[in-house]
mmCIF file of C-alpha atoms and ligand atoms in Angstrom:
data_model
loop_
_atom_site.group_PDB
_atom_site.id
_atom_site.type_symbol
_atom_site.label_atom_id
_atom_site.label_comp_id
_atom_site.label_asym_id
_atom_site.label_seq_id
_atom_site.Cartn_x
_atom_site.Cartn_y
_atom_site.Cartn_z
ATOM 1 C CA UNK A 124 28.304 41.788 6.274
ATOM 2 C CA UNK A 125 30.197 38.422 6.793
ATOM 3 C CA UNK A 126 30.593 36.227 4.551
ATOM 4 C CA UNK A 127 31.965 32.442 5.377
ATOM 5 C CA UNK A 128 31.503 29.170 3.163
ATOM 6 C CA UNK A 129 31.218 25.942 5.526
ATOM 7 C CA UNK A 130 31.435 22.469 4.266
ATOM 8 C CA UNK A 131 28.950 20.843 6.310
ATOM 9 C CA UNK A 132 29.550 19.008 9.348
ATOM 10 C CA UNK A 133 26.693 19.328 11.994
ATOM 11 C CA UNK A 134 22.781 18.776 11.702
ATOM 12 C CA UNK A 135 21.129 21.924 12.000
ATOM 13 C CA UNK A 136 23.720 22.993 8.430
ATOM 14 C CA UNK A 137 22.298 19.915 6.713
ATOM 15 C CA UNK A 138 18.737 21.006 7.693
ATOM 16 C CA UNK A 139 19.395 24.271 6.525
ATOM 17 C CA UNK A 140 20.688 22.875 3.136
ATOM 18 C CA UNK A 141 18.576 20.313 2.451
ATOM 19 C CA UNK A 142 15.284 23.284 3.182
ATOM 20 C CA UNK A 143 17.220 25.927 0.840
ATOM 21 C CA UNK A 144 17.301 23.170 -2.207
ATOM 22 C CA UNK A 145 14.186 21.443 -1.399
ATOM 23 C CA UNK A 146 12.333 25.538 -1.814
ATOM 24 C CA UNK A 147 14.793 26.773 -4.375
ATOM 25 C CA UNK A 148 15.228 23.746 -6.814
ATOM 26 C CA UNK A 149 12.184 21.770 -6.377
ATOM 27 C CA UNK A 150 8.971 23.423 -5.349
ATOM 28 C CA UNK A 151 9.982 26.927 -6.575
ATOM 29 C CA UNK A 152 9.821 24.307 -10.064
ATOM 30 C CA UNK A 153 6.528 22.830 -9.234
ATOM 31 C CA UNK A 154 8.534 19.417 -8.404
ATOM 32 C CA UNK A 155 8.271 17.194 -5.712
ATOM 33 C CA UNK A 156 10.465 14.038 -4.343
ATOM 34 C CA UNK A 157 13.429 15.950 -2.971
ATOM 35 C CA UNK A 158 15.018 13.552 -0.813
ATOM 36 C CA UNK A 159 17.639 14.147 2.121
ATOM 37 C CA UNK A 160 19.203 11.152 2.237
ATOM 38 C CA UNK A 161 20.452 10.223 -0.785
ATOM 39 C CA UNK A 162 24.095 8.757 -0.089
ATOM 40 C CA UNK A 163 26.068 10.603 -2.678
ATOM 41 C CA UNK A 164 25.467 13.918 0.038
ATOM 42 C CA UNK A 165 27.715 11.928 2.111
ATOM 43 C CA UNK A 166 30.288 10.675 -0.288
ATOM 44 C CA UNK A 167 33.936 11.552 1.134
ATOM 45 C CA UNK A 168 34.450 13.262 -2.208
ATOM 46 C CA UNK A 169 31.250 14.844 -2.600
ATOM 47 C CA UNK A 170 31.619 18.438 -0.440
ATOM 48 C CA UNK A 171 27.884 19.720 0.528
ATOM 49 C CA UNK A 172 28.744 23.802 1.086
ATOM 50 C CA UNK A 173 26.663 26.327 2.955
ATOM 51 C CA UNK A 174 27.365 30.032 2.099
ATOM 52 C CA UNK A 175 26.349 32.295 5.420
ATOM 53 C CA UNK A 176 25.868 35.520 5.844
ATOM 54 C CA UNK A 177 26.392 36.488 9.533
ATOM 55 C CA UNK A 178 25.542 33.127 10.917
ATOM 56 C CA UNK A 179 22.695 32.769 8.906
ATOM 57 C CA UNK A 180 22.587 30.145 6.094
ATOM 58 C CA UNK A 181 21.396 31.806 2.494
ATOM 59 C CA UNK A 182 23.064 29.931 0.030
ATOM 60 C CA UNK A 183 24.039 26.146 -1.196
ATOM 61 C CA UNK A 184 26.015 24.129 -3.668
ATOM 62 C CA UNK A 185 27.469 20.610 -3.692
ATOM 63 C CA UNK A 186 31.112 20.319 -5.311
ATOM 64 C CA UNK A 187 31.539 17.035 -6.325
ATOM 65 C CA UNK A 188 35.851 16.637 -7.047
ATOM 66 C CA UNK A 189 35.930 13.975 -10.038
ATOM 67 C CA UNK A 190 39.868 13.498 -8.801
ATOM 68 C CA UNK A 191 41.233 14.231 -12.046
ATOM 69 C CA UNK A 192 41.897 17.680 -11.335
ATOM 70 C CA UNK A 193 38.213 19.099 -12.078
ATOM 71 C CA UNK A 194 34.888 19.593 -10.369
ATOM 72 C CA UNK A 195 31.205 19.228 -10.926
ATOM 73 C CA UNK A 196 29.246 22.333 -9.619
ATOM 74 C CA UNK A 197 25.850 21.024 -8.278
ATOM 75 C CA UNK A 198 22.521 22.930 -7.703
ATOM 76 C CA UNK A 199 23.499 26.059 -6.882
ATOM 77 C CA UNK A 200 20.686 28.192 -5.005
ATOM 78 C CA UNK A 201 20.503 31.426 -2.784
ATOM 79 C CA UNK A 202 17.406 31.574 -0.735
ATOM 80 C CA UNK A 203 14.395 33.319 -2.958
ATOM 81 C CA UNK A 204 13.985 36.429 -0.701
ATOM 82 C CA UNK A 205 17.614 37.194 -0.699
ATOM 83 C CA UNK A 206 18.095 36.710 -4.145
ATOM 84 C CA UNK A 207 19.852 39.545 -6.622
ATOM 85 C CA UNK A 208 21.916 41.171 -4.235
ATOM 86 C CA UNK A 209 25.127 40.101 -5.006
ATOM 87 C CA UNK A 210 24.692 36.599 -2.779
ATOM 88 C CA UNK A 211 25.325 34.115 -5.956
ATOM 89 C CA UNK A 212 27.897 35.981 -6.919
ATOM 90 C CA UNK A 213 29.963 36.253 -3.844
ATOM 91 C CA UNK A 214 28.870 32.061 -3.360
ATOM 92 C CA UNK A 215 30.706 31.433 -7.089
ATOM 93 C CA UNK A 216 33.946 33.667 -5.815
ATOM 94 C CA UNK A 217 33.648 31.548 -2.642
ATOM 95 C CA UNK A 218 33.428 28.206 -4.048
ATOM 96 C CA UNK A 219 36.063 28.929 -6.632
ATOM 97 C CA UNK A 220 38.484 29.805 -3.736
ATOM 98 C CA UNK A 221 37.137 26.088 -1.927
ATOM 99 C CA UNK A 222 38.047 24.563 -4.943
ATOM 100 C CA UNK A 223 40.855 26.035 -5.951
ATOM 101 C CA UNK A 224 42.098 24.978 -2.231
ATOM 102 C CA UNK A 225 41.530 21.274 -2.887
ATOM 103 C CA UNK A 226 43.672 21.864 -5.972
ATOM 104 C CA UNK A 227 41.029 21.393 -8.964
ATOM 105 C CA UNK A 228 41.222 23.650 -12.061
ATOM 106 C CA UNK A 229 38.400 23.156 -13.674
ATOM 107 C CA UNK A 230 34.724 23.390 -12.856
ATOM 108 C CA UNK A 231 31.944 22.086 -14.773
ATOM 109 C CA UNK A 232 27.940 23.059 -14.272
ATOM 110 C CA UNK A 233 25.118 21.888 -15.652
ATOM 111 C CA UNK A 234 22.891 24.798 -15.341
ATOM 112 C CA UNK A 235 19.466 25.324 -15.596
ATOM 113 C CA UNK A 236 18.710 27.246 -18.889
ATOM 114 C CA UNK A 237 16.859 30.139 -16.714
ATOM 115 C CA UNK A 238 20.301 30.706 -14.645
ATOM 116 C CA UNK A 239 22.393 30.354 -17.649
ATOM 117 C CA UNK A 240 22.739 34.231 -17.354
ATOM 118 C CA UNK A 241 23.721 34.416 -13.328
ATOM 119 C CA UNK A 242 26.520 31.547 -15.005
ATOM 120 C CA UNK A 243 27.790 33.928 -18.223
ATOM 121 C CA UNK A 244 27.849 37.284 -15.697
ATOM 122 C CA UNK A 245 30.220 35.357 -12.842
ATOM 123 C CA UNK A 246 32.749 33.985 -15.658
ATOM 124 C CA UNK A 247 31.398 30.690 -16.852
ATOM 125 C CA UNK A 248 31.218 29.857 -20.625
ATOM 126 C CA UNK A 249 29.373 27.241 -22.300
ATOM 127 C CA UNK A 250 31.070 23.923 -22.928
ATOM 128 C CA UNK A 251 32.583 23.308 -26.717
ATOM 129 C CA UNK A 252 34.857 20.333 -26.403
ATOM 130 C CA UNK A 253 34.417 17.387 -23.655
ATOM 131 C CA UNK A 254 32.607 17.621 -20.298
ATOM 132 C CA UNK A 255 32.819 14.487 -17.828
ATOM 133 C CA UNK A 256 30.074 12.238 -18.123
ATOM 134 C CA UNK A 257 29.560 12.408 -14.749
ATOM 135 C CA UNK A 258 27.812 16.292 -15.474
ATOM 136 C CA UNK A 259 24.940 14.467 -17.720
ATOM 137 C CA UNK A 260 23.173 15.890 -20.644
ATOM 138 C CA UNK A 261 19.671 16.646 -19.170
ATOM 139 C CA UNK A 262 17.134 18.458 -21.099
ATOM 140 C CA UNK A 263 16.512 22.088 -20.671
ATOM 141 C CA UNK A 264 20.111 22.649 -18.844
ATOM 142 C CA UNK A 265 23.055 23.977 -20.223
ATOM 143 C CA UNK A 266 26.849 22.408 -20.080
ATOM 144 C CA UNK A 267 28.866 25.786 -18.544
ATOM 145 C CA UNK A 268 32.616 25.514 -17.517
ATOM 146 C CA UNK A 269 35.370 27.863 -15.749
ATOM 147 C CA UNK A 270 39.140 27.110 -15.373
ATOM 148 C CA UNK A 271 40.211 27.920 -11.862
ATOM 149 C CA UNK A 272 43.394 30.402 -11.993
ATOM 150 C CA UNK A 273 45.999 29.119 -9.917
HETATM 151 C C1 COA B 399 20.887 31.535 -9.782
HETATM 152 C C2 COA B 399 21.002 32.135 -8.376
HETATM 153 C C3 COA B 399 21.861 31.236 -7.496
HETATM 154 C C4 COA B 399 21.673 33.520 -8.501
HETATM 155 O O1 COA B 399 21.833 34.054 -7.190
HETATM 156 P P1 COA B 399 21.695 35.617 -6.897
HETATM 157 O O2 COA B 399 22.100 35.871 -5.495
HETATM 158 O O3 COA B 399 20.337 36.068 -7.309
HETATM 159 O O4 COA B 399 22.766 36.191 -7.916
HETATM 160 P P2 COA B 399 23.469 37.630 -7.859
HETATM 161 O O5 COA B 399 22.573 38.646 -7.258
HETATM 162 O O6 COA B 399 24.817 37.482 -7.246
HETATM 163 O O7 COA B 399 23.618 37.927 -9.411
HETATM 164 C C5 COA B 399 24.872 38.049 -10.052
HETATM 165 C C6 COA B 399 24.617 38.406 -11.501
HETATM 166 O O8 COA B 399 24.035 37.279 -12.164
HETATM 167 C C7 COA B 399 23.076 37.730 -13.119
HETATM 168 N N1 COA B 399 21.767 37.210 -12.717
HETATM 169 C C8 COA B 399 21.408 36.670 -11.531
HETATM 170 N N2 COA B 399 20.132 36.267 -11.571
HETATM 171 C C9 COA B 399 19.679 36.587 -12.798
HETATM 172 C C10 COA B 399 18.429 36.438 -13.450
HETATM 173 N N3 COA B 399 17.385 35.870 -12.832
HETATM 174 N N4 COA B 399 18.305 36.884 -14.714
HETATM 175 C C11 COA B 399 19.349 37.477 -15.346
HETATM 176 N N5 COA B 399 20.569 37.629 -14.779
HETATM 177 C C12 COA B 399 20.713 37.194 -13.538
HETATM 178 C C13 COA B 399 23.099 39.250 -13.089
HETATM 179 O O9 COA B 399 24.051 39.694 -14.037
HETATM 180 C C14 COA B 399 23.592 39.513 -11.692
HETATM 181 O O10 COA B 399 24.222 40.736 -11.551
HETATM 182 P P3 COA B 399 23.298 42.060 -11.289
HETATM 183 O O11 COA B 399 22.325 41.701 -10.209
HETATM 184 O O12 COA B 399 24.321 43.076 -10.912
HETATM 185 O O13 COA B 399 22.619 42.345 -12.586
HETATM 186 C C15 COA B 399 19.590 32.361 -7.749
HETATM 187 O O14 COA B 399 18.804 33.085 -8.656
HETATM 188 C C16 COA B 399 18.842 31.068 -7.410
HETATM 189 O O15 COA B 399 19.021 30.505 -6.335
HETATM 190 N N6 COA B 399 17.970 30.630 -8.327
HETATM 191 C C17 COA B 399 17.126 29.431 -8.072
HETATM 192 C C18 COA B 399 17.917 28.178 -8.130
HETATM 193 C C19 COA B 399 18.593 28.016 -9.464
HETATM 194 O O16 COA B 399 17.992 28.159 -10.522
HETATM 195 N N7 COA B 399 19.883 27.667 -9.405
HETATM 196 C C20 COA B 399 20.685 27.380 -10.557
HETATM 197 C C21 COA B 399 20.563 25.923 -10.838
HETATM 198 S S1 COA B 399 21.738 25.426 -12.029
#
């Protein structure tokens, strides 16, 4: 099994993104509305990641750097037939190495109380002091953070 994380570049990746978070995070949740083109995809800053597994994409997450040294973790998601075998896990370990390489040490998640577990079992712990305001306070999620070891 090989394992690489891509930041994307070309189209078919963004299609391949954009259809595991539009099944995953919005009509696995009975929502509608996702939209593709929202410009903060494309912000310099804003790094839109696609975890493959021998060529294939099977996994997403958007690391947003705040430039202050931390990170914002967004919608995370492994494709649903694919899911507890080890994927998320080896996505967190991979974009904890990404982000360790554009020297942050700090992440922050706001995670959807049902994942709060996959979050506790791959080292993330609730938030007790500050958390940027760019990570929101949205109902039915959960502040998580994880310091990035050098
Ligand atoms: C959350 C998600 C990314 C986890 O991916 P995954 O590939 O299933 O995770 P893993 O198999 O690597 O699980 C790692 C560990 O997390 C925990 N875990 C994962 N999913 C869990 C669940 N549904 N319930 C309880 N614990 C869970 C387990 O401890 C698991 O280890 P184990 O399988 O040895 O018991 C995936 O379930 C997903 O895409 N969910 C839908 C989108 C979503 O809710 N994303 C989070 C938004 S904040």
């Amino acid at each position: 099994m090989k394992y690489t994380l891509i930041r994307i570049a070309d189209a078919a990746d963004w299609q391949v993104y954009h259809a595991i978070r539009r099944s995953s995070l919005w009509e696995e949740r009975g929502l509608d509305g996702y939209d593709d083109a929202r410009p903060q995809e494309r912000f310099a800053h804003h790094h839109a990641l696609l975890l493959k597994l021998n060529e294939k994409g099977i996994g997403t997450t958007r690391l947003d750097d705040l430039r202050d040294g931390t990170g914002i973790v967004r919608l995370v998601a492994i494709t649903a037939s694919l899911r507890r075998q080890g994927h998320g896990r080896v996505l967190d370990t991979m974009v904890e190495d990404y982000a360790r390489g554009i020297g942050l040490s700090g992440l922050f998640v706001s995670a959807a109380s049902d994942a709060e577990r996959f979050y506790t079992a791959t080292g993330w712990t609730r938030v007790t002091t500050q958390a940027p305001e760019l990570l929101g306070d949205a109902d039915g999620c959960v502040r998580m953070t994880k310091s990035i070891v050098p």
